[in-house]
Coordinates of C-alpha atoms and ligand atoms in Angstrom, one line a residue:
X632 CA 0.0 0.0 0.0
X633 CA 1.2 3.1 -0.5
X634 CA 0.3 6.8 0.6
X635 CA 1.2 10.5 0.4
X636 CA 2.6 11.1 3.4
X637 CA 2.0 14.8 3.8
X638 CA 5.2 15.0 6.9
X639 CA 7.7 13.8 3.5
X640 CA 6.0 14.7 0.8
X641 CA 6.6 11.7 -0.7
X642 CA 4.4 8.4 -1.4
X643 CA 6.0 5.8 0.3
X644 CA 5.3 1.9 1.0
X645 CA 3.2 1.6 4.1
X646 CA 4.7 -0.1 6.9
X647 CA 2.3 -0.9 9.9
X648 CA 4.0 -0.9 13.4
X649 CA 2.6 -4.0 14.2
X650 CA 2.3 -6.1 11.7
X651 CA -1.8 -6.8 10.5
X652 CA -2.6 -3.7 13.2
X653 CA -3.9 -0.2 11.9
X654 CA -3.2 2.3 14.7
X655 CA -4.9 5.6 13.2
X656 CA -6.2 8.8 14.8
X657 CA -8.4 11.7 12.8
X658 CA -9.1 14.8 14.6
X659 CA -13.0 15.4 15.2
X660 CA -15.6 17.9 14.5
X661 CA -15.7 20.6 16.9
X662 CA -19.1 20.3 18.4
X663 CA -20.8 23.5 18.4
X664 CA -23.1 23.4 15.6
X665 CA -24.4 20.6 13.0
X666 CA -22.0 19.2 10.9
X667 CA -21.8 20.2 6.9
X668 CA -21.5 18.1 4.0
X669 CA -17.4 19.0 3.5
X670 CA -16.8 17.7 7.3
X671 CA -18.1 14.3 6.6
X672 CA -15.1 14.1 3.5
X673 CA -12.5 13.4 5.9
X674 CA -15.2 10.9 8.0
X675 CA -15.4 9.1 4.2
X676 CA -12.6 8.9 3.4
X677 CA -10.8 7.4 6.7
X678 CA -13.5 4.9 6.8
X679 CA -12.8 3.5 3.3
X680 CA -9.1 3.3 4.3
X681 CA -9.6 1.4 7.4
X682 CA -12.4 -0.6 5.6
X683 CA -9.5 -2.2 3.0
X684 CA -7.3 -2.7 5.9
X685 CA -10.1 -4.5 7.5
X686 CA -10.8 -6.9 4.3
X687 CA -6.8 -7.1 4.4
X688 CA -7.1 -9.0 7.9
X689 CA -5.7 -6.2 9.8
X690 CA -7.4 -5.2 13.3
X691 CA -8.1 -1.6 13.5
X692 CA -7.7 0.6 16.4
X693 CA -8.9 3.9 15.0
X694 CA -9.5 7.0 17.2
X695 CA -11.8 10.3 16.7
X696 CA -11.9 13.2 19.0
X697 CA -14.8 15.4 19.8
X698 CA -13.6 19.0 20.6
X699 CA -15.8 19.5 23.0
X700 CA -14.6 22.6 24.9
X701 CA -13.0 25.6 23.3
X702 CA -13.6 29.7 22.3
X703 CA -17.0 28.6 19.6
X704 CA -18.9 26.5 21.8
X705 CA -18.4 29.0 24.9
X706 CA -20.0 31.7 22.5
X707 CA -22.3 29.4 21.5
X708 CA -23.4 28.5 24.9
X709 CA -23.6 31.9 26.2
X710 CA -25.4 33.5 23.4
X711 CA -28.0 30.5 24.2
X712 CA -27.4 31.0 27.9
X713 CA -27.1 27.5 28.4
X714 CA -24.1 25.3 29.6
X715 CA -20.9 23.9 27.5
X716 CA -21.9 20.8 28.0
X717 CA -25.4 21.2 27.2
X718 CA -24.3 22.1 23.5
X719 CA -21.7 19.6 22.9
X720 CA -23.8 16.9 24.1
X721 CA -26.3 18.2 21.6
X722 CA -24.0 18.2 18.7
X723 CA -21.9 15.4 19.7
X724 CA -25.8 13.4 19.8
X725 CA -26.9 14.8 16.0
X726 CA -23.2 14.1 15.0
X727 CA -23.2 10.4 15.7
X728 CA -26.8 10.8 13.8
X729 CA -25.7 11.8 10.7
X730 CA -22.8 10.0 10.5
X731 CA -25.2 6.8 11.3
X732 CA -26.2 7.3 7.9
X733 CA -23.0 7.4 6.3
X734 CA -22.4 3.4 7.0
X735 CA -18.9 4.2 8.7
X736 CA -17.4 1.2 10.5
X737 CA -18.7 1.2 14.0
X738 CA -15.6 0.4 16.0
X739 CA -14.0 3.5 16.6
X740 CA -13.0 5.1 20.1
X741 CA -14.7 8.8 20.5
X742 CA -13.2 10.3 23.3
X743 CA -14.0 14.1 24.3
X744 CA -11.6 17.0 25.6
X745 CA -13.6 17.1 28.8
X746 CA -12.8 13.6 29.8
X747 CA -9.5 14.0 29.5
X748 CA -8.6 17.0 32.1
X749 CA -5.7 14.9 34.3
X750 CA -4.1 13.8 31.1
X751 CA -4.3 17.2 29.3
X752 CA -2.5 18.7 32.5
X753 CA 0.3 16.0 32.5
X754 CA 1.4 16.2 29.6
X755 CA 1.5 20.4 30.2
X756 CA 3.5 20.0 33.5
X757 CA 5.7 17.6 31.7
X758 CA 6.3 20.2 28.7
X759 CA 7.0 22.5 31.1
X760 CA 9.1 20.3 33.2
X761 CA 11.0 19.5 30.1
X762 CA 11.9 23.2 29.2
X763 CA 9.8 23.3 26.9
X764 CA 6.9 25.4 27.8
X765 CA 6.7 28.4 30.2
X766 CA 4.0 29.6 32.3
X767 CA 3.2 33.3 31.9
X768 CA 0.3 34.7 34.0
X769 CA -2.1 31.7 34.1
X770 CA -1.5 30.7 30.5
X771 CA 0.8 28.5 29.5
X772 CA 2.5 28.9 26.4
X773 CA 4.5 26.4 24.0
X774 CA 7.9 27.8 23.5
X775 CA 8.2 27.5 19.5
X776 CA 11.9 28.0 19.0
X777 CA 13.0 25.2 21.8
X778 CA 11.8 22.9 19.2
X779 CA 14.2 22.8 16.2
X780 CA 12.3 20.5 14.0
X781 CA 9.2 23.0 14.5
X782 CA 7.7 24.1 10.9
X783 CA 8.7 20.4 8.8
X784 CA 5.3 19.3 8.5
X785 CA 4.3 22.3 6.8
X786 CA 7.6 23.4 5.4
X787 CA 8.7 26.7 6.8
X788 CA 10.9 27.8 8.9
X789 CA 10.7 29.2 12.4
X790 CA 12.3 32.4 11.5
X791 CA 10.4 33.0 8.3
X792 CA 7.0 32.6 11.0
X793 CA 8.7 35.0 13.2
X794 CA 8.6 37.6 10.6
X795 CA 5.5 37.1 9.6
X796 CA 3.8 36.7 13.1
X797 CA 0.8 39.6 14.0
X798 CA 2.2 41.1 16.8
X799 CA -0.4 40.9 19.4
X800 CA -1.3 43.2 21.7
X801 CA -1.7 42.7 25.6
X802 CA 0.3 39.2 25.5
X803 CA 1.7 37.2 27.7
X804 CA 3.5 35.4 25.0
X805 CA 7.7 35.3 25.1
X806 CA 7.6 35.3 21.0
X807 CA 4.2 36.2 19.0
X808 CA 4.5 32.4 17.5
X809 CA 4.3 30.7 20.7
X810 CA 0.9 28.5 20.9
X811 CA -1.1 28.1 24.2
X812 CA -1.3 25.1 26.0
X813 CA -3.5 26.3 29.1
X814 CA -5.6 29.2 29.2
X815 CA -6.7 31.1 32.2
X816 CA -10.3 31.5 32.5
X817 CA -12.2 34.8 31.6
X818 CA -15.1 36.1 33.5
X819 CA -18.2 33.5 33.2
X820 CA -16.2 31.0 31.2
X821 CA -16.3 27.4 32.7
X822 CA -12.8 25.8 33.9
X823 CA -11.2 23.1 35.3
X824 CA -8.8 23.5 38.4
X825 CA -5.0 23.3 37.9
X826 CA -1.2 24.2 38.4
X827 CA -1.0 26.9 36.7
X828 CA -4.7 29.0 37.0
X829 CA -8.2 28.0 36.6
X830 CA -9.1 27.4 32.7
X831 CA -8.9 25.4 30.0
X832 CA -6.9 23.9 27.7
X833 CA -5.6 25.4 23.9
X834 CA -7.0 23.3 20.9
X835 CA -3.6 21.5 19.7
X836 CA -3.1 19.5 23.4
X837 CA -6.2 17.9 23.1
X838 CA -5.0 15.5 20.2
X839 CA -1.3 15.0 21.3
X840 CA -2.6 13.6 24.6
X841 CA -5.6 11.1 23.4
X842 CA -3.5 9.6 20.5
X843 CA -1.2 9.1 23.3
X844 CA -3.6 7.7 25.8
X845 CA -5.5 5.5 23.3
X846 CA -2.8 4.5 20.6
X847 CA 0.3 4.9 22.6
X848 CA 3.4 7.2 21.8
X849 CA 3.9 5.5 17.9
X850 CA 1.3 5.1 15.7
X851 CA 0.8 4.6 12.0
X852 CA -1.7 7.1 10.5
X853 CA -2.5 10.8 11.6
X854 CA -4.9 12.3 9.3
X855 CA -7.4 14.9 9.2
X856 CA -8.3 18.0 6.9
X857 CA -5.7 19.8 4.6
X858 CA -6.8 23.0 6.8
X859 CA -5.4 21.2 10.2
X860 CA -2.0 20.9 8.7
X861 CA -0.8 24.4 10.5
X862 CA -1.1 25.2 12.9
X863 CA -2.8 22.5 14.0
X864 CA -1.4 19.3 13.0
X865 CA 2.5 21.0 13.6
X866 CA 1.7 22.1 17.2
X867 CA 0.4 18.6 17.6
X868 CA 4.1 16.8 16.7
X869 CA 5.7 19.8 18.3
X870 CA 3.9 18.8 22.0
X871 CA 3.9 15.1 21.4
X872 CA 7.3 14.8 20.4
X873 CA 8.8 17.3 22.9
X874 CA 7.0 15.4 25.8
X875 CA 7.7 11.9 27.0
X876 CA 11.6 12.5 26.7
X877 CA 11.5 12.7 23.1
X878 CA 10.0 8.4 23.4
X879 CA 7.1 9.8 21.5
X880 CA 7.6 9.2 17.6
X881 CA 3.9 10.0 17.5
X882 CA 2.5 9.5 13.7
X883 CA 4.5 7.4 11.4
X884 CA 2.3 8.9 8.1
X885 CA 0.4 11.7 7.9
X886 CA -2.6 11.9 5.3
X887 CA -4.6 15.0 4.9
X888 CA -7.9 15.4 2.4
X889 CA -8.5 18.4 0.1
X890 CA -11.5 20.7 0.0
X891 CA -15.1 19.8 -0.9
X892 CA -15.6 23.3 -2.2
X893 CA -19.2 25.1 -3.5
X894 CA -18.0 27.7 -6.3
X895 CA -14.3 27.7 -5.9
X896 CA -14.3 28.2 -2.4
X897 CA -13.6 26.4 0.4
X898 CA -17.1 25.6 2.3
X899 CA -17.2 26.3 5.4
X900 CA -19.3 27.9 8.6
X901 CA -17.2 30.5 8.7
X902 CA -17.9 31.9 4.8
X903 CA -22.0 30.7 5.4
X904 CA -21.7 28.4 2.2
X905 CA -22.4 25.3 3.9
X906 CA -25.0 22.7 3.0
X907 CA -25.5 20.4 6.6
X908 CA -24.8 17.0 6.0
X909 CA -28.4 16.2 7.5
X910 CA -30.6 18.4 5.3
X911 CA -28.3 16.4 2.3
X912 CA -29.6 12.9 4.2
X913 CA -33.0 13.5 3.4
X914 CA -33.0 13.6 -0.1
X915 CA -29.8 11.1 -1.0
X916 CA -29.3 7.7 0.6
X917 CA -25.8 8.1 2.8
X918 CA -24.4 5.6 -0.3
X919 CA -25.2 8.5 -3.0
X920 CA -23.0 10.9 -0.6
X921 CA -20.2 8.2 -0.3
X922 CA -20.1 7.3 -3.9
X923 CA -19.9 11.0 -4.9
X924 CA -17.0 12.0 -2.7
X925 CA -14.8 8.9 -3.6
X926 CA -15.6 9.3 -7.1
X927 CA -12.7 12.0 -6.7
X928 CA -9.0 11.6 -5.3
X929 CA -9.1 12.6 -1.9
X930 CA -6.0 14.9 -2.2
X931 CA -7.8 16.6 -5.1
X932 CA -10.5 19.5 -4.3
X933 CA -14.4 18.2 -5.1
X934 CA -16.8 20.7 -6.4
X935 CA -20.5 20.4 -4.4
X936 CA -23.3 20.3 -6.8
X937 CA -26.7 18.6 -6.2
X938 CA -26.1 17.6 -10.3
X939 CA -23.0 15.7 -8.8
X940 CA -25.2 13.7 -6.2
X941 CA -27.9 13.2 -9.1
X942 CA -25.2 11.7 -11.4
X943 CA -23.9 9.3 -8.3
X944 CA -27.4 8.5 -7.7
X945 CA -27.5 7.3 -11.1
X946 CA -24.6 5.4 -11.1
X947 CA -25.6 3.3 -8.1
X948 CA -29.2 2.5 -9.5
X949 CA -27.3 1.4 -12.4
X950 CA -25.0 -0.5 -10.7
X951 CA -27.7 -2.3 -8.7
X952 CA -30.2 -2.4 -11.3
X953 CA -27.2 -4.6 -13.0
X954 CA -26.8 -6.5 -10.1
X955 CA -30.4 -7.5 -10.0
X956 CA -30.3 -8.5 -13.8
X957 CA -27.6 -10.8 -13.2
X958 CA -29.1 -12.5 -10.1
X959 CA -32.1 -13.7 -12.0
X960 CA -30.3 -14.5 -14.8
X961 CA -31.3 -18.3 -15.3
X962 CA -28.2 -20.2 -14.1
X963 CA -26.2 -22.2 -16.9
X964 CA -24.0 -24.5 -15.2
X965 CA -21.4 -24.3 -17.8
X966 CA -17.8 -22.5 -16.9
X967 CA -17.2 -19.5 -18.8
X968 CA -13.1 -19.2 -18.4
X969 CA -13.2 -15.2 -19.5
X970 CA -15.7 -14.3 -17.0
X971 CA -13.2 -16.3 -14.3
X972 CA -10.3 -14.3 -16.2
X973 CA -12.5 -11.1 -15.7
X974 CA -12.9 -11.6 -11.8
X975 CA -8.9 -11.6 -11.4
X976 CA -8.5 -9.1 -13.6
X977 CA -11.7 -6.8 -11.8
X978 CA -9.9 -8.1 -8.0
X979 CA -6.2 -6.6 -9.4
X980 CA -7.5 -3.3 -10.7
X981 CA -9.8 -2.7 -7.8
X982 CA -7.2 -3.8 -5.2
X983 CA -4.0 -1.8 -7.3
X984 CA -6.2 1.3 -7.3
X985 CA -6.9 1.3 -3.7
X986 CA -3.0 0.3 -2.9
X987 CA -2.0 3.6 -4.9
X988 CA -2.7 6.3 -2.4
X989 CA -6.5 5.1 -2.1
X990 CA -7.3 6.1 -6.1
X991 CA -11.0 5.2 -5.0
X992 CA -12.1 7.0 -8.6
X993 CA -10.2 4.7 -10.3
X994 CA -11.6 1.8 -8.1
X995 CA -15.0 2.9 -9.3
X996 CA -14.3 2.9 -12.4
X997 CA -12.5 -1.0 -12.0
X998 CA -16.3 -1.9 -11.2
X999 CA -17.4 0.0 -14.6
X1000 CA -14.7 -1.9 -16.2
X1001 CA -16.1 -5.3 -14.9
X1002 CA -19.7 -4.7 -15.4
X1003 CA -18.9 -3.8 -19.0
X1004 CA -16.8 -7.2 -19.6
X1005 CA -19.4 -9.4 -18.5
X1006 CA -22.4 -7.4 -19.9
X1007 CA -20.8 -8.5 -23.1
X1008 CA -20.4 -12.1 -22.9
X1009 CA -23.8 -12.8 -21.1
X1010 CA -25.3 -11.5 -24.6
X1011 CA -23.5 -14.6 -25.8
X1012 CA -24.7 -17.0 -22.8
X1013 CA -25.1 -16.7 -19.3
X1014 CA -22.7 -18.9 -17.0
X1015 CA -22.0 -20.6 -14.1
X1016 CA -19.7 -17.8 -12.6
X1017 CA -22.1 -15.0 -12.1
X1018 CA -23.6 -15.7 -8.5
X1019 CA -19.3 -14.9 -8.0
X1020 CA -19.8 -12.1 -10.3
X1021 CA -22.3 -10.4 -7.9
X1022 CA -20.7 -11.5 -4.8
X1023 CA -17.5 -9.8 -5.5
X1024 CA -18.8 -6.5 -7.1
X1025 CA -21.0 -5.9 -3.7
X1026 CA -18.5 -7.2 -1.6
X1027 CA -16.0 -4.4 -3.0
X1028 CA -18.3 -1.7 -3.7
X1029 CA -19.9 -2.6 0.2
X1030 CA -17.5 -3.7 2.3
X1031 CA -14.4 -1.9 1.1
X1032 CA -15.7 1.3 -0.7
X1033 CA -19.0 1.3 2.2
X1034 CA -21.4 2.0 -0.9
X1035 CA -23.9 0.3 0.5
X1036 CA -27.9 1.3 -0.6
X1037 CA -30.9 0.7 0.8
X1038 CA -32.3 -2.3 -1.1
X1039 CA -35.0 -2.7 -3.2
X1040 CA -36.1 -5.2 -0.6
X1041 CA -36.0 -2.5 1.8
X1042 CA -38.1 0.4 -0.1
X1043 CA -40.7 -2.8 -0.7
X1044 CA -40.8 -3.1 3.2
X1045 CA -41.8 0.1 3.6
X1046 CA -44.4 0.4 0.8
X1047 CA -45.7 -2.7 2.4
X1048 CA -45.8 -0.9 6.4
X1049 CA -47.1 2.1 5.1
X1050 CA -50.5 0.0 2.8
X1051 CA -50.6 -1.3 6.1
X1052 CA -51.3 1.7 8.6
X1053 CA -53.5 3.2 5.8
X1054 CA -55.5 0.1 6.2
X1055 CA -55.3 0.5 10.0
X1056 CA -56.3 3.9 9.7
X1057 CA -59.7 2.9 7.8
X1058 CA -60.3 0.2 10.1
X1059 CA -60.4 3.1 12.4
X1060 CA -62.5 5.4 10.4
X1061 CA -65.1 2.7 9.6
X1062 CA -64.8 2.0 13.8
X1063 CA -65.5 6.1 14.7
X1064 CA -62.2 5.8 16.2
X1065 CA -61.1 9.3 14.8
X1066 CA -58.4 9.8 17.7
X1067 CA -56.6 6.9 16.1
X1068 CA -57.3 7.5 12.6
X1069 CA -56.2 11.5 13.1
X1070 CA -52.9 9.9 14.2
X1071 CA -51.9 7.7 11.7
X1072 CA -52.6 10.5 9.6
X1073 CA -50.8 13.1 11.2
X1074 CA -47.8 11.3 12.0
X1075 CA -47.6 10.1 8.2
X1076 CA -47.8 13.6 7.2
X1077 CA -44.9 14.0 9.4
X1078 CA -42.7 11.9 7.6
X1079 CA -44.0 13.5 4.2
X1080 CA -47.0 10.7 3.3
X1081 CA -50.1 11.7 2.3
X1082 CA -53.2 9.8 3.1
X1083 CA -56.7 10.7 1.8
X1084 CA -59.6 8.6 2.0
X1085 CA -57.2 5.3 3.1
X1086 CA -55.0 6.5 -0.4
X1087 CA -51.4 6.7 0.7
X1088 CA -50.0 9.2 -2.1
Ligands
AMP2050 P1 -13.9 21.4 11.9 O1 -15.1 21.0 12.8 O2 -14.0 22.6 11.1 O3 -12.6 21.3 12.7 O4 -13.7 20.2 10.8 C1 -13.8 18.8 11.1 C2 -13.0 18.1 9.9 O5 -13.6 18.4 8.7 C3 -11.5 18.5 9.8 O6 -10.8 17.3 9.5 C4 -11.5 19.5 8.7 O7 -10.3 19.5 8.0 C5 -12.6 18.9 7.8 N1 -13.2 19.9 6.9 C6 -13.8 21.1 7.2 N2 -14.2 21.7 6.1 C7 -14.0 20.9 5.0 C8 -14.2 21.0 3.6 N3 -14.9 22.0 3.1 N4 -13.8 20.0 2.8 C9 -13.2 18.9 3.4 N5 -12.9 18.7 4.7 C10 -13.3 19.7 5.5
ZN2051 ZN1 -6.1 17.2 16.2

């Protein structure tokens, strides 16, 4: 397998620590509002790379963070005079919602900021303890140029940041580039007791000290958004590996996604030109979502159209609409040898594409490939081979890519439940039970049916 790794620039061979183990940790969604459509990129694309692992044999140990403290969700709660908590809990709840849509693997460790006060404030005392962080009026601050390897994950140099640093105004900082580790508490602002004041901690210590705590001080993949590179992801190797005695390696590889952008631009809550990821959900199946965002490279930007999710909406129905053909195919029970020679060739592609910095596009367009192929020589005959046909298309486009849409059997269910509360509902008309008929009614409406006169439109 190999992979960009952003820390080298360079794709190299992936090596895992362990061998068959994926150690991998992906920084989290601030929770302060609902997530949008370009957050759950990143939540895509780590999935599908722990997914192939996963049908490699490998056991994964992958870890997401919730930010659940920090300067948006104080303004947040105090604007809706409620308590931090109150609002991450919130988020953190519609989060694990919408991503329950998505069909990411479910094994994976979510531990919050909040949880990890005594950690957080080790690892600070141990910084400072190490001469590398200073303490400066109830903030603590990481000293930047104590750390010569600071700037090589995203390829400057400490003195070219010194010259460009805003020189802030009322600071307690030794040098404007120094990055907070603690910060004392302002007026009305909740905090935790320690060392150094009451307060809270800076964004970057939150991830240095939960890889650590749940992954240990090596481990193979750091990833997150192209945006978390710097500051974010360089304080983060700054802290880790500055702690601990220099023992902690930290991330072996570091992968980062590129935008989904809307017109060029990045999207994001800060510019307003966000779509939410949950007003997306209910009109395209999580699949349609999926399938659109690895339909491009995930170093590459993607541009957010609703066309886009129409054309991957297409493509799956396609896809399954062939899948369905060939599974009532009547079965021949002789051997065709090119449709064997098309299922190695169809496993290669799919499995090459994937190995080559997770090409998912071209992975798709393996399946294409395949679908093609066989097309043709069923016009010929059909053949004992294409139960395996089916088998391994879903289990590639499912399992590994996690493409995986509601079934026709599914929607059939549900036209089924509904014929069946309509006929409930004139039972209960016919009956003069109006209460109960007025409820089936309403609480269809709710989810968008119409029923008049026992018609369910
Ligand atoms: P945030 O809550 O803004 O820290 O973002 C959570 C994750 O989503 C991070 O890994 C970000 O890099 C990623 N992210 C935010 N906006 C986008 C976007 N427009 N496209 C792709 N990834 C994004
Ligand atoms: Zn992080």
């Amino acid at each position: 397998m190999k992979i960009y790794n952003s820390y080298t620039n360079e794709l190299e061979e992936f090596k895992p620590i362990k061998p068959n183990n994926l150690s991998i940790y992906v920084c989290g969604p601030t929770v302060y509002n609902y997530i949008h459509i370009g957050n759950a990129r990143p939540i895509i694309l780590f999935d599908v790379l722990a997914r192939y692992f996963k049908s490699l044999g490998y056991k994964i140990n992958f870890v997401q963070n919730f930010t659940d403290i920090d300067d948006k969700i104080i303004n947040r709660s105090n604007e809706l005079n409620i308590k931090f908590n109150e609002l991450s809990e919130k988020y953190i709840k519609a989060f694990l919602e919408d991503i329950s849509n998505l069909n990411i693997l479910e094994d994976v460790k979510r531990p919050k900021v909040s949880e990890n006060m005594p950690e957080i404030i080790e690892m600070i005392q141990n910084l400072i303890d190490e001469g590398y962080a200073y303490e400066s009026m109830g903030d603590v601050f990481f000293e930047v140029s104590k750390y010569s390897e600071y700037g090589k994950l995203s390829n400057q140099k400490i003195q070219d940041l010194e010259i460009g640093a805003r020189v802030e105004e009322n600071t307690n900082k030794k040098n404007p580039i120094d990055f907070a580790l603690w910060k004392k508490m302002k007026e009305g602002e909740p905090y935790w007791d320690s060392p150094w004041s009451k307060g809270r901690p800076g964004w970057h210590i939150e991830c240095s000290v939960m890889s650590k705590k749940y992954l240990g001080n090596n481990f193979d993949i750091h990833g997150g958004g192209i945006d978390l590179l710097f500051p974010h992801h360089e304080n983060e190797i700054a802290q880790s590996r500055c702690s601990c005695h220099g023992e902690n390696k930290f991330a072996n590889y570091w992968m980062h996604n590129g935008f989904l952008e809307i017109n060029g631009e990045k999207m994001s809550k800060s510019l307003g030109n966000y779509k939410l990821l949950r007003d997306i959900l209910e009109k395209y199946d999580g699949s349609i979502i999926r399938l659109f965002m690895l339909s491009t490279h995930y170093r590459k930007p993607i541009n957010f159209t609703l066309e886009g999710l129409d054309a991957a909406k297409r493509t799956i129905s396609s896809i399954y609409d062939t899948l369905e053909r060939y599974a009532k195919l009547e079965k021949d029970s002789n051997s065709n040898i090119e449709a064997r020679n098309a299922i190695i060739e169809f496993e290669e592609k799919f499995k090459d594409a994937i190995e080559d910095d997770l090409n998912t596009p071209l992975a798709i367009a393996s399946i294409h490939e395949f679908i093609k192929k066989i097309n043709k020589l069923i016009t010929i005959d059909s053949f004992k081979e294409i139960d395996y046909v089916v088998e391994k298309i879903k289990y590639y486009l499912e399992e590994v890519l996690g493409v995986k849409m509601k079934t026709n059997e599914n929607n059939k269910l549900e036209e089924k439940l509904i014929e069946l509360l309509n006929n409930i509902r004139e039972e209960a008309r016919k009956n003069r039970n109006f209460e109960l008929s007025d409820l089936i009614r309403d609480e269809l409406a709710k989810l968008g049916i119409k029923s008049i006169d026992g018609k369910v439109k």
